[in-house]
XYZ file of C-alpha atoms in Angstrom:
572
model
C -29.108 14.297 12.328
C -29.177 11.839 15.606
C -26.031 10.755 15.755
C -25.899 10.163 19.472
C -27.339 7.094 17.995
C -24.088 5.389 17.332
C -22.834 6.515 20.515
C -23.691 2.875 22.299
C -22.317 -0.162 21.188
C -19.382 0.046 19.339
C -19.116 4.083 18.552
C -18.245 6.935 20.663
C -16.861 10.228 21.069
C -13.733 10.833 21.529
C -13.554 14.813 21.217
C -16.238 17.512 20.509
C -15.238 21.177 20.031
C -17.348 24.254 19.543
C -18.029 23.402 15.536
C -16.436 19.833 15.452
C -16.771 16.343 16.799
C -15.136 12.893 16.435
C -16.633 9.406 16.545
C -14.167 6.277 17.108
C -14.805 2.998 17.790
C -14.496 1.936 21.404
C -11.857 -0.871 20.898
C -8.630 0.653 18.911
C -9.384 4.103 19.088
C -7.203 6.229 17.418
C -5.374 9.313 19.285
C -7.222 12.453 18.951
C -5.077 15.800 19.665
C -6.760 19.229 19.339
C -4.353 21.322 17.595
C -3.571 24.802 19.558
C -5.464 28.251 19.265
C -8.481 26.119 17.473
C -6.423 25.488 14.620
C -8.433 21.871 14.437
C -7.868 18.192 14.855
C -4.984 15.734 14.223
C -6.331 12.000 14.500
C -4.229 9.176 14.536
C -0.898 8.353 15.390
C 1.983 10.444 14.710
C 6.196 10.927 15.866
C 8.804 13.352 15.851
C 11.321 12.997 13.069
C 12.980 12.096 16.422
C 10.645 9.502 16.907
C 8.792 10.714 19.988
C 5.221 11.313 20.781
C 5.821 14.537 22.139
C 5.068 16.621 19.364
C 5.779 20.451 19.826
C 2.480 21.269 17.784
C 2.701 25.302 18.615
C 5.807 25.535 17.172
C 4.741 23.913 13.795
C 2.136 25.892 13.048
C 3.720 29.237 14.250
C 3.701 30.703 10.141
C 1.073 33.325 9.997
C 0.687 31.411 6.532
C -1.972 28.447 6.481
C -0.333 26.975 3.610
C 3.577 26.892 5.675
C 1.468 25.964 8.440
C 0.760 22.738 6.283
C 3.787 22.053 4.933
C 5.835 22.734 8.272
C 2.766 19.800 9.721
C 3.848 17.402 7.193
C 7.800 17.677 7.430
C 7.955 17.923 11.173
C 6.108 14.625 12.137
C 5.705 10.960 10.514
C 3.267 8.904 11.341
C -0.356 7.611 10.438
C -3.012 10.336 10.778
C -5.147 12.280 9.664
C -5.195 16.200 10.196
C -8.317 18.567 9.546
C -7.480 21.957 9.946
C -9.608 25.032 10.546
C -9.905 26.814 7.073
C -12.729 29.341 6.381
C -16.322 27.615 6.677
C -15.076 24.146 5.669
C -12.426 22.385 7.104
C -9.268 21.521 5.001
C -8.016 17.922 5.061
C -4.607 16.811 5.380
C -3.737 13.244 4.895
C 0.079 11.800 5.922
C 2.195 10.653 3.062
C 2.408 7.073 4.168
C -1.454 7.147 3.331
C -1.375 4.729 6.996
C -4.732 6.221 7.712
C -7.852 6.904 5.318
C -9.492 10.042 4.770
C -12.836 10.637 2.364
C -15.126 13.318 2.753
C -18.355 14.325 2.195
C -21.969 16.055 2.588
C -24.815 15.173 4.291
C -27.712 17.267 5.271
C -25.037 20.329 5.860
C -22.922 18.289 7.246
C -19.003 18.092 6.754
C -18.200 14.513 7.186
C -14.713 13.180 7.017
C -14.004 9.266 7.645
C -11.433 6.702 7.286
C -14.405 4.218 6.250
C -18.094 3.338 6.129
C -19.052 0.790 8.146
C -22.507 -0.904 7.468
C -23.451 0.195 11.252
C -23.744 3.909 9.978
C -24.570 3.770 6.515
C -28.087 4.935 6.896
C -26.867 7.780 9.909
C -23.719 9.214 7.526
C -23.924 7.686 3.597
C -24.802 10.458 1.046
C -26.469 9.821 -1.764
C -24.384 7.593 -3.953
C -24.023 6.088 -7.296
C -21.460 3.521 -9.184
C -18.880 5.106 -11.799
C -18.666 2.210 -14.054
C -15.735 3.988 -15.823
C -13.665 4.136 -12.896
C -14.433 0.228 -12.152
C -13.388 -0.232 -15.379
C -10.103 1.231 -14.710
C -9.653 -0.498 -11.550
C -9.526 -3.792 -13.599
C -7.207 -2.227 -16.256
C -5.091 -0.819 -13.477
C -5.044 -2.149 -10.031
C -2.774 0.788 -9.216
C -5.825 3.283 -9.793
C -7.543 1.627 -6.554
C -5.382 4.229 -4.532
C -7.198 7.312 -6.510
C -10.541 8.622 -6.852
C -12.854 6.452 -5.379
C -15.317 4.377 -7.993
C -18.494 6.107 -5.873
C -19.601 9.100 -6.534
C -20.891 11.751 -3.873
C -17.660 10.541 -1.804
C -14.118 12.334 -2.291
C -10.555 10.851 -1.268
C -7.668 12.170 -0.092
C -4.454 10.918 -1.385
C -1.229 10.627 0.915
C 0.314 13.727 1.355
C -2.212 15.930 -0.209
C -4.401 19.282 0.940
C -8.109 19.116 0.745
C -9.463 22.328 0.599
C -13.294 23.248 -0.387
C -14.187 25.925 -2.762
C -17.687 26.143 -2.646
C -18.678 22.970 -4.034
C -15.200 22.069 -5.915
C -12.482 21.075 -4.116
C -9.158 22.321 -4.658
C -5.912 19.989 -4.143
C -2.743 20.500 -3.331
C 0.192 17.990 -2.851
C 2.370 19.316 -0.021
C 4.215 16.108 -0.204
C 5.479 14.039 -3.206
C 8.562 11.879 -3.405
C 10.409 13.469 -6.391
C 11.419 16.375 -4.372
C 13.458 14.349 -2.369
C 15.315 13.296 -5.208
C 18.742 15.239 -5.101
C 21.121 13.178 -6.492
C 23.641 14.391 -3.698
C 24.567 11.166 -1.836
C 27.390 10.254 1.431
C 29.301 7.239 0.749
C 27.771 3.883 0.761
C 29.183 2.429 4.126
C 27.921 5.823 5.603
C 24.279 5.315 4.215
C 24.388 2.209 5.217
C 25.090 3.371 8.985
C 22.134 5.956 8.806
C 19.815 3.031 7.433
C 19.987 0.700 9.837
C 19.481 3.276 12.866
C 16.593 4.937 10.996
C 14.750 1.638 10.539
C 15.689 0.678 14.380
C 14.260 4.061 15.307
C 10.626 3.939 12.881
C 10.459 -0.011 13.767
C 11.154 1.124 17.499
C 8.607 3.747 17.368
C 5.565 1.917 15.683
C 6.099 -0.643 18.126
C 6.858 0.811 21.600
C 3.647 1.148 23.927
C 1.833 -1.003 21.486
C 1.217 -4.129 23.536
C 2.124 -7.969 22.258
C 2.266 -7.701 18.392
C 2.370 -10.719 15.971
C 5.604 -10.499 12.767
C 4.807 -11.792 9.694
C 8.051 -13.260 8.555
C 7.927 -14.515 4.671
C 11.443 -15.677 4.062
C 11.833 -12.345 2.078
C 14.843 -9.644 2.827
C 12.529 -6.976 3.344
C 10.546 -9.006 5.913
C 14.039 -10.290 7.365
C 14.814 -6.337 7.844
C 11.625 -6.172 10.268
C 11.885 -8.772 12.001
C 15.312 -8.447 13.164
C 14.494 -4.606 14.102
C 11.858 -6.424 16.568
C 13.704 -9.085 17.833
C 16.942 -6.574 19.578
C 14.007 -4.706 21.364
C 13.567 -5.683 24.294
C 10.535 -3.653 25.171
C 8.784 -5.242 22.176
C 6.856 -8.944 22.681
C 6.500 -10.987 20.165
C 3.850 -13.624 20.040
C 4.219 -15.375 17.151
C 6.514 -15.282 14.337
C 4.283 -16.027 11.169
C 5.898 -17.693 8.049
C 3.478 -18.749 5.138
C 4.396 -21.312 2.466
C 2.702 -22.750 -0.477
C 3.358 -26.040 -2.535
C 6.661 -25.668 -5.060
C 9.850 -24.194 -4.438
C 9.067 -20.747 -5.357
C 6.410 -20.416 -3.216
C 8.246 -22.313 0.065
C 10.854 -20.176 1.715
C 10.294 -21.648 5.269
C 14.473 -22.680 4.546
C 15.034 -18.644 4.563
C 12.595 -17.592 7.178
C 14.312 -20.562 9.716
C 17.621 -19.542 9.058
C 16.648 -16.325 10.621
C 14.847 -17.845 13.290
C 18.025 -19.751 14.020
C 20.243 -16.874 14.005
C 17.845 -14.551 16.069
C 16.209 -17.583 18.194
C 13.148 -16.843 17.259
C 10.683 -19.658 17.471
C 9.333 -19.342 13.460
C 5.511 -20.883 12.785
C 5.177 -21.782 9.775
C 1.793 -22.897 7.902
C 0.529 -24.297 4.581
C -1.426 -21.653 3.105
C -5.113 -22.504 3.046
C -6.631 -23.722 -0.361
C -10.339 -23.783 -0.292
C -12.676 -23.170 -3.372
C -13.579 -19.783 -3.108
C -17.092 -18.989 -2.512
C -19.339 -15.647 -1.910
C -19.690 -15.657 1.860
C -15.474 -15.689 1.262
C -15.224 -12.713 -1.203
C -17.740 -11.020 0.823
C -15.624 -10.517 3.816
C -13.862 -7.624 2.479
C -15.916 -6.407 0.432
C -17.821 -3.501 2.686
C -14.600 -0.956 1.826
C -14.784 1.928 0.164
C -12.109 0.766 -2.337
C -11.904 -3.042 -3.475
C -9.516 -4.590 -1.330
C -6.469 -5.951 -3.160
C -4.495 -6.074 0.097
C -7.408 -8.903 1.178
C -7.480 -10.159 -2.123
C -6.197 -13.428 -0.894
C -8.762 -13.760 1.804
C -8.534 -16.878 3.326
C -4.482 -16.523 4.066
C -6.216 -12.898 5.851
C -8.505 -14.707 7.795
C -6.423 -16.822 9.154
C -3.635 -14.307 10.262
C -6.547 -12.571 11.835
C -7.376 -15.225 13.646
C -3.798 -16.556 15.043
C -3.066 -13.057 15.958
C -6.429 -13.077 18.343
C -5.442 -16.465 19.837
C -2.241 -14.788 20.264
C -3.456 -11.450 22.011
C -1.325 -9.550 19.841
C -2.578 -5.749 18.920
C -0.897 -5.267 15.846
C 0.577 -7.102 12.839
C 4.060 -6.085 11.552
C 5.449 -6.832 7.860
C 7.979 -6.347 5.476
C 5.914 -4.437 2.654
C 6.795 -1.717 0.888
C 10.297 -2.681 1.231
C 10.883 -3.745 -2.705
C 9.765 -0.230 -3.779
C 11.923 1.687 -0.940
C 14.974 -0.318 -1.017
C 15.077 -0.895 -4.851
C 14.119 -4.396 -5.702
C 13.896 -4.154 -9.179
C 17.417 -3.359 -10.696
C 17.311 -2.683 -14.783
C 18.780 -0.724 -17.526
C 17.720 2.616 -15.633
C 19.835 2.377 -13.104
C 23.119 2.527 -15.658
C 20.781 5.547 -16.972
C 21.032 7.412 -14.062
C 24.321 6.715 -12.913
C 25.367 8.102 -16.555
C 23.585 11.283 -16.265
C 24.688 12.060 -12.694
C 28.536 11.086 -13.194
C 28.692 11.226 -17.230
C 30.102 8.890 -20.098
C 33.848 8.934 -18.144
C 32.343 6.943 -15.258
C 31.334 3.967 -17.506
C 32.782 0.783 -16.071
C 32.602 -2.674 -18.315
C 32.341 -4.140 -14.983
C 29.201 -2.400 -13.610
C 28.397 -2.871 -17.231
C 28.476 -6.500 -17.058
C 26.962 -7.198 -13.423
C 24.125 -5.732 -14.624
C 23.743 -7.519 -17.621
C 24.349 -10.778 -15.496
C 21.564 -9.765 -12.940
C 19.063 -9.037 -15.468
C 19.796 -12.013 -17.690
C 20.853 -9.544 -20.507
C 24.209 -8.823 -23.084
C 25.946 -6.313 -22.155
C 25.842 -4.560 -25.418
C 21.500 -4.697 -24.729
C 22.209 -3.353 -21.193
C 24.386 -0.439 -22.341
C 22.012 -0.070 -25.044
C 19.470 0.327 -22.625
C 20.882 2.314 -20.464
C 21.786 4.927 -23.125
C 18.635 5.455 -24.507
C 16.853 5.400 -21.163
C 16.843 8.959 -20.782
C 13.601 9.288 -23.336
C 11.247 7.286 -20.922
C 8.575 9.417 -19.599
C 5.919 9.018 -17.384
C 3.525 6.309 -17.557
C 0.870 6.788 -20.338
C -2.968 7.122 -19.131
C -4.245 4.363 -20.782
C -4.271 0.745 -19.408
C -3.989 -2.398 -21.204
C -5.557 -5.222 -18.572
C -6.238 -8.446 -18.452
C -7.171 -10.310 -21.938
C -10.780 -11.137 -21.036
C -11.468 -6.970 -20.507
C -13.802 -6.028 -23.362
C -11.726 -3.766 -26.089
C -13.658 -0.652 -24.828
C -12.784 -1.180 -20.844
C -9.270 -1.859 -21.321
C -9.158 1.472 -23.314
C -10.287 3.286 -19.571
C -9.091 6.607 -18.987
C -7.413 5.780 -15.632
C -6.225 8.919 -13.883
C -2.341 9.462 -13.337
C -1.039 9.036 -9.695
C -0.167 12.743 -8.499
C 3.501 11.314 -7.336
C 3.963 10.648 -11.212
C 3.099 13.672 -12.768
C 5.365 16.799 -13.956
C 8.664 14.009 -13.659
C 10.889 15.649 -16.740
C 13.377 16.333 -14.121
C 13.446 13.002 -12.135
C 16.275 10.311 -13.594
C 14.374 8.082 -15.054
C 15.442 5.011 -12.639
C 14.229 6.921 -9.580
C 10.854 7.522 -11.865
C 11.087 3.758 -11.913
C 11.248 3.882 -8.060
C 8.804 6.520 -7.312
C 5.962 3.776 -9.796
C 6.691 1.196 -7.452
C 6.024 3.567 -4.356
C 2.688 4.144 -5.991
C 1.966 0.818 -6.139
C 2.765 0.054 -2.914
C -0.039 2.673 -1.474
C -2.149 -0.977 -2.094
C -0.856 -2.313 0.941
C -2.513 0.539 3.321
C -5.966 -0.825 1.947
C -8.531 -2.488 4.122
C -8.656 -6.121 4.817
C -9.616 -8.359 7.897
C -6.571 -7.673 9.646
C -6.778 -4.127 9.282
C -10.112 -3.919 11.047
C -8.980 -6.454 13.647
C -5.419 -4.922 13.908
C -3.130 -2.150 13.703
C -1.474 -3.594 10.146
C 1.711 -2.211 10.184
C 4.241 -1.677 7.682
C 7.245 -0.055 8.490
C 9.328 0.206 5.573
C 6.850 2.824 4.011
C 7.273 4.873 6.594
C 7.783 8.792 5.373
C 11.158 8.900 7.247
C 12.272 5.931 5.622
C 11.104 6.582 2.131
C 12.246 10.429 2.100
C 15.855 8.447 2.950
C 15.857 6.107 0.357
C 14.593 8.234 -1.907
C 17.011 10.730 -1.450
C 19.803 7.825 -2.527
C 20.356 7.333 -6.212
C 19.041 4.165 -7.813
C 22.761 3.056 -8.564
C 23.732 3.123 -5.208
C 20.673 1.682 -3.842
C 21.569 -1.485 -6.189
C 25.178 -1.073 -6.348
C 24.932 -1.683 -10.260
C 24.883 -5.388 -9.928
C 21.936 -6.616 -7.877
C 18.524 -5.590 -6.029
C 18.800 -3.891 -2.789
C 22.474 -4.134 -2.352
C 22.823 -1.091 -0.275
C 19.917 -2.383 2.324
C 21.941 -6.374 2.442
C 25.562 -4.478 2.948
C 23.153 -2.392 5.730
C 21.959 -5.007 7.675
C 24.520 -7.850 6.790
C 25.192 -8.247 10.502
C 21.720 -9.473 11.146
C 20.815 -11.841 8.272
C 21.481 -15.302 7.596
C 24.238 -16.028 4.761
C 21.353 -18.250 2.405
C 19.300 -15.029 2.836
C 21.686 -12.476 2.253
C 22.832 -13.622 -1.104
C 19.817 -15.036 -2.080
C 18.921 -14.154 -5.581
C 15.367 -15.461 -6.492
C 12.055 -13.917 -5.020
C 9.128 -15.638 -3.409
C 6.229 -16.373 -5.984
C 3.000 -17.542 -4.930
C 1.570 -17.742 -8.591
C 1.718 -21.187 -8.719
C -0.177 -21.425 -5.761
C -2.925 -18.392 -7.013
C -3.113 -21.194 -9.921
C -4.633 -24.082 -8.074
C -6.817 -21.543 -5.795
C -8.245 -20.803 -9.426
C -8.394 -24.130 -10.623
C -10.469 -25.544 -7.882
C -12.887 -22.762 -8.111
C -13.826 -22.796 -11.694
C -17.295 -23.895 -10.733
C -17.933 -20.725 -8.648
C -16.189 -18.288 -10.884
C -18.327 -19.072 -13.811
C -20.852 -18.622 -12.809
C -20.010 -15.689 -10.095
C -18.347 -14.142 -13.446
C -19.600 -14.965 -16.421
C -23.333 -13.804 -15.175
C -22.013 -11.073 -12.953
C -22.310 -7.355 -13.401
C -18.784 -6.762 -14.854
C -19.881 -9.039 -17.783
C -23.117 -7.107 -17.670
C -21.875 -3.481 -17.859
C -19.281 -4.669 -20.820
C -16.522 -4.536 -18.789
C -15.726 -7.960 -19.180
C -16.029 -10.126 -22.306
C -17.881 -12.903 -21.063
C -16.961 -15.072 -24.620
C -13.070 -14.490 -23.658
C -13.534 -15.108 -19.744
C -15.057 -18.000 -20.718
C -12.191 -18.940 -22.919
C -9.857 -18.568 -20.245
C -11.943 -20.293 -17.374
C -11.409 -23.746 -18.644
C -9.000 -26.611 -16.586
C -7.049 -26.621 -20.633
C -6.224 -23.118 -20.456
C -5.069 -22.461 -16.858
C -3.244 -25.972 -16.862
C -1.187 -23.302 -19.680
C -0.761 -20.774 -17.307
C -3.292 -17.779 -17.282
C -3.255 -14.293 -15.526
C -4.388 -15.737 -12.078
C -3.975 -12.541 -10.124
C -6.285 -10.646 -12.812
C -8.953 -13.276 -12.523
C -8.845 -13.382 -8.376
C -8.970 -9.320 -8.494
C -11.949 -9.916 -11.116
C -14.018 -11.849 -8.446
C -13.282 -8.871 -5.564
C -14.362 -6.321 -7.922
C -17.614 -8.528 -8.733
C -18.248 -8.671 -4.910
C -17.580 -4.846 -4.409
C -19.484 -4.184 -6.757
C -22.071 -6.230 -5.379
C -22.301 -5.424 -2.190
C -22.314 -1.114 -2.963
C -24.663 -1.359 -5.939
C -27.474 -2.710 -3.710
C -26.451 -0.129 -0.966
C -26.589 2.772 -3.136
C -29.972 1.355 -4.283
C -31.110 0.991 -1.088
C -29.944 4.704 -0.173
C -32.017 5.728 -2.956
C -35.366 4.183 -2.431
C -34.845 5.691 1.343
C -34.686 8.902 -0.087
């Protein structure tokens, strides 16, 4: 296969070895280290748990034992990368547990390929032969979460965060070397001592993702989790900030410019804040991030994408820091389980009415249904493998067999609250997807860094929240550095109102884009209930807004790789 081809223009190489090679794009090329005595590659960016670059690479994969070899790999360094590792004929296929770098595989013409994406530029050099699994698109619309699993094309394989690749002739055999639950010891220092260790460790990951880096661009969003980031960046000094980006919408819920100046003014940090576009969405729009492997939820909001992309290349900045990831890690959502855990670690003599009723005050709840809650919280189990979705799914595709995330599986032994946690972290995998600024940009997201989430992980749910309101450890943490309206702040930022009138003024286009697309056509969607909910009478009721955006990115993605994989097969 000539792929010296797509060494002009935009492709190179960056390394070739005796039975390997790696192709990069010119501009942002990852780092590309050949691991010692042949061992293979490690591609991307990775730290010490120290938080240097220096990585003593010999000494982690000293075990005569490939499988230690792995595991020491994974626990030694953090970072975003990718490692392939000499095993047998085929290489094995590591991918970091912050899933900050992509990693699919697959065969063409006898040859291994491995790739963080597909890029239209070497479709025809590198695609295999590919089809659509309707099934799987199916449960993508049930389950948004799923997006993060197997991928919805067959003749390509993923690799999830934190997980072994291995190839057995033509299976594949997986292994998770890393998974969050077995950080969950229920062991714990006292608060004001976690509290100590959590602000240095996010100085330290913050530091390291952004040292060397060049000018970088901070999404601030009036959110504490955001707040956390940005105040990290603004006491380096060896860190320049372009532009501090704040976002609002119309309505009070969606407008926290109030929080994200208050930081500003307590930092002196020069906050630019803009109305978030609201144009009718259109195809040449949805089409944007649609060439990805996996729909884009990330970019599912794609004009808001654009434009960051844009004011971070006015501003020369080389990557884009933000807050996500921080609800899941620092325990945003605070119910009933948390009482549940705190029960089963300390037993029935550490019941406190108090705790008792903060909790039943934060989640708008009697104490008698909290307690009630709490007690009988030990029977959840994991989530269930079949997905409800939206209302206008057709009976049969909301009934999808959607795989279980590997973090959630074999749980008996996790408390139940820090099963709650572990969903969330799941979830939050979304964020690492592709998206304008991703392909522009480093996108960076520090709080779902592995150092930070084996931390907070390792704290029970109870402390993380105190027992009386979301991410109380992580405000008592970083109390020093956040403005008083922020700090004790207790609504979120909701931009469903706004998500509302994006809809609204695109009815015209999602009609028609919908109701005569291919989701409607392969039963996926019930075009009689779509068109139900479509109407300027229903949404003016409210409506699932988010579901019927994500609807019109799965339309396009499915679009845009149904007529590639037909084109792949008339090529032959």
């Amino acid at each position: 296969m000539a792929l010296t081809e797509a060494s002009s223009g935009r492709w190179t190489w960056a390394t070739k070895t005796s039975n390997a090679a790696v192709l990069v794009r010119t501009q942002r090329a990852p780092v590309t280290r050949v691991l010692p005595n042949g061992r293979g590659l490690l591609v991307g960016e990775a730290w010490t748990r120290g938080g240097d670059t220096d990585l003593d690479l010999p000494k982690l994969l000293a075990s005569p034992s490939f499988e230690a070899q792995v595991r020491a790999l994974c626990a030694g360094i953090w970072g975003r990368y990718v490692a392939i590792l000499a095993d047998g004929v085929r290489p094995a296929i590591l991918r970091d547990p912050s899933g900050g770098l992509e990693a699919f595989t697959w065969t063409r013409s006898g040859l291994t390929v491995i790739a963080s994406s597909l890029p239209a530029d070497l479709v025809d050099l590198l695609a295999p032969p590919m089809t659509l699994d309707w099934d799987r698109i199916a449960g993508y619309l049930a389950v948004p979460t799923s997006l993060s699993g197997p991928l919805a094309l067959r003749g390509i394989t993923a690799v999830a965060p934190g997980e072994l690749l291995q190839q057995a002739g033509s299976q594949f055999v997986r292994t998770t070397i890393w998974r969050p639950d077995a950080f969950v010891t229920g062991d714990h220092e006292p608060p004001a001592i976690l509290q100590g260790r959590l602000m240095r460790l996010t100085d330290q990951v913050v530091g390291a993702l952004a040292s060397g880096r060049g000018p970088v661009l901070a999404e601030v969003s009036g959110g504490l989790d955001s707040a956390i980031v940005a105040a990290a960046l603004a006491r380096r000094t060896d860190v320049e900030v372009r532009q501090w980006l704040n976002y609002y919408s119309h309505g009070a819920e969606s407008d926290e410019r109030v929080y994200a100046n208050a930081l500003g003014a307590l930092h002196g940090l020069s906050i630019t804040s803009v109305a978030k576009p609201l144009r009718p969405i259109d195809a040449q729009g949805l089409a944007i991030n649609a060439g990805a492997l996996r729909p884009s939820l990330i970019g599912l909001d794609y004009l808001r994408d654009a434009d960051v992309a844009e004011r971070r290349r006015l501003a020369g900045a080389s990557a884009i820091f933000t807050g996500q990831g921080g609800d899941a890690v620092f325990g945003q959502r605070l119910t009933a389980l948390a009482l549940t855990d705190h029960l089963r670690r300390e037993g029935l003599g550490s019941l406190r009415l108090g705790s008792v009723r903060d909790l039943a005050d934060w989640t708008g709840s009697s104490a008698w249904t909290v307690l009630g809650q709490a007690l009988a919280g030990g029977s959840r189990r994991a989530p269930a493998k079949e997905g409800n979705g939206p209302s206008f799914m057709t009976d049969g595709a909301r009934r999808a067999q959607v795989e279980v995330h590997p973090w959630l599986c074999a749980q008996d032994q996790t408390p139940p609250g820090k099963r709650q946690q572990i969903e969330r972290l799941a979830q939050a995998q979304l964020v690492t997807g592709d998206c304008r600024r991703s392909r522009e940009a480093d996108l960076i997201h520090p709080l779902l860094s592995q150092p930070l989430v084996e931390f907070c992980l390792n704290i029970p749910i109870d402390v993380l929240t105190g027992l009386k309101r979301d991410r109380a450890l992580a405000r008592g943490a970083f109390a020093s550095r956040l403005p008083d309206a922020l700090l004790h702040r207790r609504s979120k930022g909701d931009m469903t109102s706004h998500y509302g009138r994006w809809v609204s003024a695109s009815l015209p286009f999602l009609r028609g884009f919908l109701l005569d697309g291919r989701l409607a056509g392969q039963r996926i969607i019930d075009r009689d209930r779509l068109e139900a909910v479509l109407t300027p009478e229903q949404l003016a009721w409210g409506a699932d807004y988010v579901s019927i955006l994500f609807a019109a990115v799965l339309e396009a993605w499915v679009g845009r790789w149904e007529a590639a994989c037909s084109d792949l097969a008339t090529r032959g």
